Amino acid sequence: MSRPYYIAGNWKMHKTRAEAADLAKALVTDLKDGKHKYLVAPSFTALETVGTIVKGTNIMLGAQDCACEEQGAHTGEVSVLQLKDLGVQVIILGHSERRHIYKEDDLLINKKVNLALKHGFEVILCVGELLEEREAGKAEAVCERQTVEGLKGVSAGDIARVTIAYEPVWAIGTGKTATPEDAEAIHAHIRKVAAKLYGADTAAKILIQYGGSVKPDNAAALMAKENIDGALVGGAALKADTFLPIAKFA
Ligand code: 13P
């Protein structure tokens, strides 16, 4: 089964509009002939600016989160309707920083996944274990639970718009990458879980990204693994110099 590679930059809480525009322009120019699927996810405040730059290119526009309701009294939240209005195509959900800093649980994340899909977005559902969970031998079980709970209510038709990102929490922003072998073991397990939910043929088409200290010098080795279909890049996505070699890996 050949799947496309999907390279995404999660800019997290970085960049003013001017800084975001500079980076987006550089990526548009240099990825024009890129062979993979691409996404940038700036902060909410830069979505409109970056959206006008990537519109009509091979780079999709992503948001880093959304509210669990369409609209209403939700101070501080941003709704799918507002994101659609800005031209957002993809929403990252369940990022470990949402789970662990802002205490989002599987139930809330699942609500967001279904809402985003209902409104026509693609979703990147992030899963991943804490260091103590890995050390206790629970990495597979945690990722399985987050995948199954996160996808509750997602139909076989809608799963085509979902990418799973495996981001071991201990590897995020720490410089500690999972070895390609360790990452592949979890990716293969997630695909098995997806096969149980949607059947083997559908599961074979699902893209599973790896995230956690992906850098130009480790990207190709990770992506060489059978079940690793791309990368969700944080720190290295903040500069064209470090994102482009990952995005253009051969
Ligand atoms: P780093 O690449 O900085 O480890 O971040 C990964 C991540 O959380 C992407 O969503």
PDB file of C-alpha atoms and ligand atoms in Angstrom:
ATOM      1  CA  MET A   1       0.000   0.000   0.000  1.00  0.00           C
ATOM      2  CA  SER A   2       1.576   3.237  -0.982  1.00  0.00           C
ATOM      3  CA  ARG A   3       0.533   6.248   1.004  1.00  0.00           C
ATOM      4  CA  PRO A   4       1.609   9.859   0.429  1.00  0.00           C
ATOM      5  CA  TYR A   5       3.917  11.476   2.974  1.00  0.00           C
ATOM      6  CA  TYR A   6       2.338  14.270   4.993  1.00  0.00           C
ATOM      7  CA  ILE A   7       4.654  16.874   6.536  1.00  0.00           C
ATOM      8  CA  ALA A   8       3.054  19.373   8.896  1.00  0.00           C
ATOM      9  CA  GLY A   9       4.459  22.316  10.813  1.00  0.00           C
ATOM     10  CA  ASN A  10       2.852  23.104  14.159  1.00  0.00           C
ATOM     11  CA  TRP A  11       4.012  26.617  14.988  1.00  0.00           C
ATOM     12  CA  LYS A  12       2.475  26.457  18.482  1.00  0.00           C
ATOM     13  CA  MET A  13       2.422  29.793  20.352  1.00  0.00           C
ATOM     14  CA  HIS A  14       5.109  31.435  18.233  1.00  0.00           C
ATOM     15  CA  LYS A  15       5.307  34.274  15.719  1.00  0.00           C
ATOM     16  CA  THR A  16       3.677  37.621  15.178  1.00  0.00           C
ATOM     17  CA  ARG A  17       1.746  38.077  11.942  1.00  0.00           C
ATOM     18  CA  ALA A  18       4.782  39.596  10.216  1.00  0.00           C
ATOM     19  CA  GLU A  19       7.033  36.719  11.296  1.00  0.00           C
ATOM     20  CA  ALA A  20       4.438  34.161  10.269  1.00  0.00           C
ATOM     21  CA  ALA A  21       4.052  35.831   6.866  1.00  0.00           C
ATOM     22  CA  ASP A  22       7.811  35.737   6.248  1.00  0.00           C
ATOM     23  CA  LEU A  23       7.995  32.030   6.985  1.00  0.00           C
ATOM     24  CA  ALA A  24       4.864  31.208   4.982  1.00  0.00           C
ATOM     25  CA  LYS A  25       6.219  33.073   1.932  1.00  0.00           C
ATOM     26  CA  ALA A  26       9.514  31.203   2.119  1.00  0.00           C
ATOM     27  CA  LEU A  27       7.719  27.850   2.346  1.00  0.00           C
ATOM     28  CA  VAL A  28       5.382  28.619  -0.551  1.00  0.00           C
ATOM     29  CA  THR A  29       8.345  29.460  -2.776  1.00  0.00           C
ATOM     30  CA  ASP A  30      10.485  26.510  -1.801  1.00  0.00           C
ATOM     31  CA  LEU A  31       7.829  23.827  -1.626  1.00  0.00           C
ATOM     32  CA  LYS A  32       6.230  24.712  -4.954  1.00  0.00           C
ATOM     33  CA  ASP A  33       7.548  21.509  -6.480  1.00  0.00           C
ATOM     34  CA  GLY A  34       7.457  19.515  -3.248  1.00  0.00           C
ATOM     35  CA  LYS A  35       6.275  15.955  -3.669  1.00  0.00           C
ATOM     36  CA  HIS A  36       4.494  15.439  -0.377  1.00  0.00           C
ATOM     37  CA  LYS A  37       1.349  16.691   1.354  1.00  0.00           C
ATOM     38  CA  TYR A  38       2.018  19.861   3.390  1.00  0.00           C
ATOM     39  CA  LEU A  39       0.390  21.770   6.221  1.00  0.00           C
ATOM     40  CA  VAL A  40       1.251  24.787   8.325  1.00  0.00           C
ATOM     41  CA  ALA A  41      -0.619  25.476  11.558  1.00  0.00           C
ATOM     42  CA  PRO A  42       0.042  28.987  12.865  1.00  0.00           C
ATOM     43  CA  SER A  43      -1.535  30.548  15.953  1.00  0.00           C
ATOM     44  CA  PHE A  44      -5.145  31.713  15.596  1.00  0.00           C
ATOM     45  CA  THR A  45      -3.922  35.318  15.350  1.00  0.00           C
ATOM     46  CA  ALA A  46      -1.881  34.593  12.213  1.00  0.00           C
ATOM     47  CA  LEU A  47      -4.363  32.326  10.418  1.00  0.00           C
ATOM     48  CA  GLU A  48      -5.783  35.028   8.199  1.00  0.00           C
ATOM     49  CA  THR A  49      -2.354  36.398   7.257  1.00  0.00           C
ATOM     50  CA  VAL A  50      -0.889  32.976   6.498  1.00  0.00           C
ATOM     51  CA  GLY A  51      -4.119  31.875   4.820  1.00  0.00           C
ATOM     52  CA  THR A  52      -3.840  34.555   2.150  1.00  0.00           C
ATOM     53  CA  ILE A  53      -0.248  33.469   1.443  1.00  0.00           C
ATOM     54  CA  VAL A  54      -0.844  29.709   1.169  1.00  0.00           C
ATOM     55  CA  LYS A  55      -4.213  29.953  -0.596  1.00  0.00           C
ATOM     56  CA  GLY A  56      -4.164  28.083  -3.897  1.00  0.00           C
ATOM     57  CA  THR A  57      -0.749  26.510  -3.179  1.00  0.00           C
ATOM     58  CA  ASN A  58       0.156  22.946  -2.210  1.00  0.00           C
ATOM     59  CA  ILE A  59       0.338  23.969   1.469  1.00  0.00           C
ATOM     60  CA  MET A  60      -2.810  23.569   3.527  1.00  0.00           C
ATOM     61  CA  LEU A  61      -3.847  25.869   6.352  1.00  0.00           C
ATOM     62  CA  GLY A  62      -4.309  24.329   9.780  1.00  0.00           C
ATOM     63  CA  ALA A  63      -5.507  25.454  13.194  1.00  0.00           C
ATOM     64  CA  GLN A  64      -4.013  24.044  16.402  1.00  0.00           C
ATOM     65  CA  ASP A  65      -7.330  23.487  18.192  1.00  0.00           C
ATOM     66  CA  CYS A  66     -11.019  24.399  18.140  1.00  0.00           C
ATOM     67  CA  ALA A  67     -13.866  24.687  20.621  1.00  0.00           C
ATOM     68  CA  CYS A  68     -16.102  21.679  21.287  1.00  0.00           C
ATOM     69  CA  GLU A  69     -19.267  23.651  20.412  1.00  0.00           C
ATOM     70  CA  GLU A  70     -20.229  25.526  17.270  1.00  0.00           C
ATOM     71  CA  GLN A  71     -20.883  28.825  19.017  1.00  0.00           C
ATOM     72  CA  GLY A  72     -22.131  30.316  22.250  1.00  0.00           C
ATOM     73  CA  ALA A  73     -20.885  31.448  25.616  1.00  0.00           C
ATOM     74  CA  HIS A  74     -17.360  29.979  25.517  1.00  0.00           C
ATOM     75  CA  THR A  75     -15.038  32.793  26.541  1.00  0.00           C
ATOM     76  CA  GLY A  76     -11.587  32.445  25.031  1.00  0.00           C
ATOM     77  CA  GLU A  77     -12.488  29.671  22.594  1.00  0.00           C
ATOM     78  CA  VAL A  78     -12.484  29.674  18.775  1.00  0.00           C
ATOM     79  CA  SER A  79     -15.216  27.878  16.855  1.00  0.00           C
ATOM     80  CA  VAL A  80     -15.186  25.738  13.734  1.00  0.00           C
ATOM     81  CA  LEU A  81     -17.429  28.321  12.055  1.00  0.00           C
ATOM     82  CA  GLN A  82     -14.833  31.039  12.664  1.00  0.00           C
ATOM     83  CA  LEU A  83     -12.038  28.781  11.433  1.00  0.00           C
ATOM     84  CA  LYS A  84     -13.951  27.942   8.279  1.00  0.00           C
ATOM     85  CA  ASP A  85     -14.484  31.667   7.729  1.00  0.00           C
ATOM     86  CA  LEU A  86     -10.685  32.086   7.694  1.00  0.00           C
ATOM     87  CA  GLY A  87     -10.151  29.335   5.140  1.00  0.00           C
ATOM     88  CA  VAL A  88      -8.778  26.787   7.602  1.00  0.00           C
ATOM     89  CA  GLN A  89      -8.796  23.265   6.116  1.00  0.00           C
ATOM     90  CA  VAL A  90      -7.303  21.119   8.866  1.00  0.00           C
ATOM     91  CA  ILE A  91      -7.599  21.135  12.674  1.00  0.00           C
ATOM     92  CA  ILE A  92      -5.022  19.557  14.989  1.00  0.00           C
ATOM     93  CA  LEU A  93      -6.804  18.018  17.983  1.00  0.00           C
ATOM     94  CA  GLY A  94      -5.701  16.285  21.150  1.00  0.00           C
ATOM     95  CA  HIS A  95      -2.167  17.663  21.072  1.00  0.00           C
ATOM     96  CA  SER A  96      -0.302  16.601  24.209  1.00  0.00           C
ATOM     97  CA  GLU A  97      -0.005  20.237  25.264  1.00  0.00           C
ATOM     98  CA  ARG A  98      -3.808  20.464  25.167  1.00  0.00           C
ATOM     99  CA  ARG A  99      -4.129  17.153  27.029  1.00  0.00           C
ATOM    100  CA  HIS A 100      -1.553  17.791  29.720  1.00  0.00           C
ATOM    101  CA  ILE A 101      -1.354  21.569  30.239  1.00  0.00           C
ATOM    102  CA  TYR A 102      -5.031  22.313  29.609  1.00  0.00           C
ATOM    103  CA  LYS A 103      -6.388  18.993  30.907  1.00  0.00           C
ATOM    104  CA  GLU A 104      -8.341  18.011  27.806  1.00  0.00           C
ATOM    105  CA  ASP A 105      -9.601  14.450  28.128  1.00  0.00           C
ATOM    106  CA  ASP A 106     -10.547  11.854  25.525  1.00  0.00           C
ATOM    107  CA  LEU A 107     -14.231  12.748  25.779  1.00  0.00           C
ATOM    108  CA  LEU A 108     -13.683  16.433  25.021  1.00  0.00           C
ATOM    109  CA  ILE A 109     -11.214  15.675  22.246  1.00  0.00           C
ATOM    110  CA  ASN A 110     -13.668  13.213  20.690  1.00  0.00           C
ATOM    111  CA  LYS A 111     -16.380  15.862  20.717  1.00  0.00           C
ATOM    112  CA  LYS A 112     -14.055  18.223  18.865  1.00  0.00           C
ATOM    113  CA  VAL A 113     -13.062  15.531  16.345  1.00  0.00           C
ATOM    114  CA  ASN A 114     -16.682  14.848  15.448  1.00  0.00           C
ATOM    115  CA  LEU A 115     -17.556  18.539  15.264  1.00  0.00           C
ATOM    116  CA  ALA A 116     -14.599  19.313  12.991  1.00  0.00           C
ATOM    117  CA  LEU A 117     -15.459  16.416  10.683  1.00  0.00           C
ATOM    118  CA  LYS A 118     -19.119  17.452  10.604  1.00  0.00           C
ATOM    119  CA  HIS A 119     -18.006  20.844   9.312  1.00  0.00           C
ATOM    120  CA  GLY A 120     -15.871  19.356   6.563  1.00  0.00           C
ATOM    121  CA  PHE A 121     -12.408  19.800   8.038  1.00  0.00           C
ATOM    122  CA  GLU A 122      -9.570  17.334   7.929  1.00  0.00           C
ATOM    123  CA  VAL A 123      -8.350  16.409  11.402  1.00  0.00           C
ATOM    124  CA  ILE A 124      -4.977  15.465  12.831  1.00  0.00           C
ATOM    125  CA  LEU A 125      -5.685  13.497  16.011  1.00  0.00           C
ATOM    126  CA  CYS A 126      -2.627  13.427  18.271  1.00  0.00           C
ATOM    127  CA  VAL A 127      -1.944  10.522  20.604  1.00  0.00           C
ATOM    128  CA  GLY A 128       1.062   9.652  22.716  1.00  0.00           C
ATOM    129  CA  GLU A 129       2.238   8.349  26.055  1.00  0.00           C
ATOM    130  CA  LEU A 130       4.040  10.032  28.944  1.00  0.00           C
ATOM    131  CA  LEU A 131       7.535   8.868  29.905  1.00  0.00           C
ATOM    132  CA  GLU A 132       6.235   7.075  33.009  1.00  0.00           C
ATOM    133  CA  GLU A 133       3.633   5.294  30.903  1.00  0.00           C
ATOM    134  CA  ARG A 134       6.344   4.114  28.487  1.00  0.00           C
ATOM    135  CA  GLU A 135       8.549   2.979  31.363  1.00  0.00           C
ATOM    136  CA  ALA A 136       5.618   1.041  32.823  1.00  0.00           C
ATOM    137  CA  GLY A 137       5.167  -0.771  29.492  1.00  0.00           C
ATOM    138  CA  LYS A 138       1.904   1.009  28.769  1.00  0.00           C
ATOM    139  CA  ALA A 139       2.793   2.951  25.602  1.00  0.00           C
ATOM    140  CA  GLU A 140       0.711   0.793  23.258  1.00  0.00           C
ATOM    141  CA  ALA A 141      -2.258   0.670  25.608  1.00  0.00           C
ATOM    142  CA  VAL A 142      -2.298   4.461  26.084  1.00  0.00           C
ATOM    143  CA  CYS A 143      -2.081   5.150  22.358  1.00  0.00           C
ATOM    144  CA  GLU A 144      -4.764   2.534  21.696  1.00  0.00           C
ATOM    145  CA  ARG A 145      -7.110   4.106  24.227  1.00  0.00           C
ATOM    146  CA  GLN A 146      -6.552   7.626  22.880  1.00  0.00           C
ATOM    147  CA  THR A 147      -7.117   6.401  19.316  1.00  0.00           C
ATOM    148  CA  VAL A 148     -10.274   4.410  20.079  1.00  0.00           C
ATOM    149  CA  GLU A 149     -11.793   7.108  22.313  1.00  0.00           C
ATOM    150  CA  GLY A 150     -10.769   9.912  19.973  1.00  0.00           C
ATOM    151  CA  LEU A 151     -12.421   8.221  16.997  1.00  0.00           C
ATOM    152  CA  LYS A 152     -15.725   7.271  18.685  1.00  0.00           C
ATOM    153  CA  GLY A 153     -18.595   8.094  16.365  1.00  0.00           C
ATOM    154  CA  VAL A 154     -16.325   8.700  13.357  1.00  0.00           C
ATOM    155  CA  SER A 155     -17.833   6.879  10.379  1.00  0.00           C
ATOM    156  CA  ALA A 156     -15.970   4.725   7.886  1.00  0.00           C
ATOM    157  CA  GLY A 157     -16.604   7.483   5.341  1.00  0.00           C
ATOM    158  CA  ASP A 158     -15.202  10.257   7.504  1.00  0.00           C
ATOM    159  CA  ILE A 159     -12.068   8.431   8.638  1.00  0.00           C
ATOM    160  CA  ALA A 160     -10.498   9.293   5.257  1.00  0.00           C
ATOM    161  CA  ARG A 161     -10.246  12.872   6.565  1.00  0.00           C
ATOM    162  CA  VAL A 162      -8.419  11.855   9.736  1.00  0.00           C
ATOM    163  CA  THR A 163      -4.656  11.599  10.169  1.00  0.00           C
ATOM    164  CA  ILE A 164      -3.275  10.188  13.408  1.00  0.00           C
ATOM    165  CA  ALA A 165      -0.118  11.768  14.820  1.00  0.00           C
ATOM    166  CA  TYR A 166       1.899   9.677  17.250  1.00  0.00           C
ATOM    167  CA  GLU A 167       3.695  12.131  19.509  1.00  0.00           C
ATOM    168  CA  PRO A 168       5.345  10.519  22.525  1.00  0.00           C
ATOM    169  CA  VAL A 169       5.143  13.247  25.151  1.00  0.00           C
ATOM    170  CA  TRP A 170       8.715  12.650  26.352  1.00  0.00           C
ATOM    171  CA  ALA A 171      10.026  13.362  22.847  1.00  0.00           C
ATOM    172  CA  ILE A 172       8.292  16.710  22.341  1.00  0.00           C
ATOM    173  CA  GLY A 173      10.640  19.676  22.488  1.00  0.00           C
ATOM    174  CA  THR A 174      13.219  17.640  24.388  1.00  0.00           C
ATOM    175  CA  GLY A 175      15.602  16.680  21.591  1.00  0.00           C
ATOM    176  CA  LYS A 176      14.885  13.031  22.486  1.00  0.00           C
ATOM    177  CA  THR A 177      13.436  11.402  19.391  1.00  0.00           C
ATOM    178  CA  ALA A 178      11.888   7.969  19.547  1.00  0.00           C
ATOM    179  CA  THR A 179      14.101   5.564  17.638  1.00  0.00           C
ATOM    180  CA  PRO A 180      12.638   4.713  14.234  1.00  0.00           C
ATOM    181  CA  GLU A 181      12.083   1.174  15.577  1.00  0.00           C
ATOM    182  CA  ASP A 182      10.220   2.307  18.708  1.00  0.00           C
ATOM    183  CA  ALA A 183       8.096   4.734  16.699  1.00  0.00           C
ATOM    184  CA  GLU A 184       7.351   2.098  14.046  1.00  0.00           C
ATOM    185  CA  ALA A 185       6.164  -0.349  16.720  1.00  0.00           C
ATOM    186  CA  ILE A 186       3.563   2.138  17.958  1.00  0.00           C
ATOM    187  CA  HIS A 187       2.563   3.181  14.433  1.00  0.00           C
ATOM    188  CA  ALA A 188       2.012  -0.459  13.490  1.00  0.00           C
ATOM    189  CA  HIS A 189      -0.068  -0.921  16.621  1.00  0.00           C
ATOM    190  CA  ILE A 190      -2.195   2.139  15.849  1.00  0.00           C
ATOM    191  CA  ARG A 191      -2.808   0.799  12.348  1.00  0.00           C
ATOM    192  CA  LYS A 192      -3.886  -2.524  13.852  1.00  0.00           C
ATOM    193  CA  VAL A 193      -6.300  -0.660  16.119  1.00  0.00           C
ATOM    194  CA  ALA A 194      -7.667   1.225  13.102  1.00  0.00           C
ATOM    195  CA  ALA A 195      -8.084  -2.090  11.267  1.00  0.00           C
ATOM    196  CA  LYS A 196     -10.191  -3.406  14.131  1.00  0.00           C
ATOM    197  CA  LEU A 197     -12.384  -0.299  13.908  1.00  0.00           C
ATOM    198  CA  TYR A 198     -12.610   0.189  10.140  1.00  0.00           C
ATOM    199  CA  GLY A 199     -11.257  -2.945   8.468  1.00  0.00           C
ATOM    200  CA  ALA A 200      -7.803  -3.639   7.068  1.00  0.00           C
ATOM    201  CA  ASP A 201      -8.321  -1.927   3.681  1.00  0.00           C
ATOM    202  CA  THR A 202      -9.385   1.369   5.216  1.00  0.00           C
ATOM    203  CA  ALA A 203      -6.682   1.178   7.895  1.00  0.00           C
ATOM    204  CA  ALA A 204      -4.042   0.685   5.212  1.00  0.00           C
ATOM    205  CA  LYS A 205      -4.929   4.106   3.799  1.00  0.00           C
ATOM    206  CA  ILE A 206      -4.802   6.061   7.055  1.00  0.00           C
ATOM    207  CA  LEU A 207      -1.809   8.387   7.367  1.00  0.00           C
ATOM    208  CA  ILE A 208       0.065   8.146  10.664  1.00  0.00           C
ATOM    209  CA  GLN A 209       2.544  10.952  11.332  1.00  0.00           C
ATOM    210  CA  TYR A 210       5.334  10.887  13.881  1.00  0.00           C
ATOM    211  CA  GLY A 211       6.013  13.957  16.019  1.00  0.00           C
ATOM    212  CA  GLY A 212       8.606  14.664  18.693  1.00  0.00           C
ATOM    213  CA  SER A 213      11.969  16.302  17.985  1.00  0.00           C
ATOM    214  CA  VAL A 214      11.851  15.615  14.243  1.00  0.00           C
ATOM    215  CA  LYS A 215      14.877  17.353  12.712  1.00  0.00           C
ATOM    216  CA  PRO A 216      16.514  17.426   9.269  1.00  0.00           C
ATOM    217  CA  ASP A 217      18.990  14.749  10.352  1.00  0.00           C
ATOM    218  CA  ASN A 218      16.493  12.171  11.646  1.00  0.00           C
ATOM    219  CA  ALA A 219      13.499  12.695   9.350  1.00  0.00           C
ATOM    220  CA  ALA A 220      14.493  10.330   6.553  1.00  0.00           C
ATOM    221  CA  ALA A 221      15.252   7.415   8.908  1.00  0.00           C
ATOM    222  CA  LEU A 222      11.868   7.801  10.593  1.00  0.00           C
ATOM    223  CA  MET A 223       9.992   8.092   7.324  1.00  0.00           C
ATOM    224  CA  ALA A 224      11.741   5.018   5.940  1.00  0.00           C
ATOM    225  CA  LYS A 225       9.666   2.889   8.303  1.00  0.00           C
ATOM    226  CA  GLU A 226       6.674   1.170   6.773  1.00  0.00           C
ATOM    227  CA  ASN A 227       3.999   2.704   8.988  1.00  0.00           C
ATOM    228  CA  ILE A 228       5.462   6.205   9.409  1.00  0.00           C
ATOM    229  CA  ASP A 229       3.727   8.385   6.841  1.00  0.00           C
ATOM    230  CA  GLY A 230       5.038  11.818   7.667  1.00  0.00           C
ATOM    231  CA  ALA A 231       5.876  14.180  10.463  1.00  0.00           C
ATOM    232  CA  LEU A 232       4.221  16.699  12.733  1.00  0.00           C
ATOM    233  CA  VAL A 233       7.072  19.100  13.378  1.00  0.00           C
ATOM    234  CA  GLY A 234       7.284  21.645  16.187  1.00  0.00           C
ATOM    235  CA  GLY A 235      10.575  23.424  16.884  1.00  0.00           C
ATOM    236  CA  ALA A 236      12.141  22.653  13.516  1.00  0.00           C
ATOM    237  CA  ALA A 237       9.044  24.016  11.743  1.00  0.00           C
ATOM    238  CA  LEU A 238       9.731  27.544  12.974  1.00  0.00           C
ATOM    239  CA  LYS A 239      12.484  28.228  10.448  1.00  0.00           C
ATOM    240  CA  ALA A 240      12.552  27.566   6.712  1.00  0.00           C
ATOM    241  CA  ASP A 241      16.161  26.376   7.090  1.00  0.00           C
ATOM    242  CA  THR A 242      15.143  23.470   9.291  1.00  0.00           C
ATOM    243  CA  PHE A 243      11.616  22.770   8.008  1.00  0.00           C
ATOM    244  CA  LEU A 244      12.446  22.634   4.292  1.00  0.00           C
ATOM    245  CA  PRO A 245      14.963  19.758   4.494  1.00  0.00           C
ATOM    246  CA  ILE A 246      12.342  17.744   6.400  1.00  0.00           C
ATOM    247  CA  ALA A 247       9.578  18.722   3.980  1.00  0.00           C
ATOM    248  CA  LYS A 248      11.726  17.859   0.992  1.00  0.00           C
ATOM    249  CA  PHE A 249      13.244  14.656   2.329  1.00  0.00           C
ATOM    250  CA  ALA A 250      13.782  12.239  -0.516  1.00  0.00           C
TER     251      ALA A 250
HETATM  252  P1  13P B   1       8.951  19.310  18.585  1.00  0.00           P
HETATM  253  O1  13P B   1       9.225  19.016  17.133  1.00  0.00           O
HETATM  254  O2  13P B   1       9.403  20.689  18.983  1.00  0.00           O
HETATM  255  O3  13P B   1       9.443  18.226  19.478  1.00  0.00           O
HETATM  256  O4  13P B   1       7.336  19.344  18.742  1.00  0.00           O
HETATM  257  C1  13P B   1       6.603  18.293  18.262  1.00  0.00           C
HETATM  258  C2  13P B   1       5.167  18.653  18.344  1.00  0.00           C
HETATM  259  O5  13P B   1       4.602  18.747  19.422  1.00  0.00           O
HETATM  260  C3  13P B   1       4.451  18.913  17.091  1.00  0.00           C
HETATM  261  O6  13P B   1       3.087  18.996  17.308  1.00  0.00           O
END
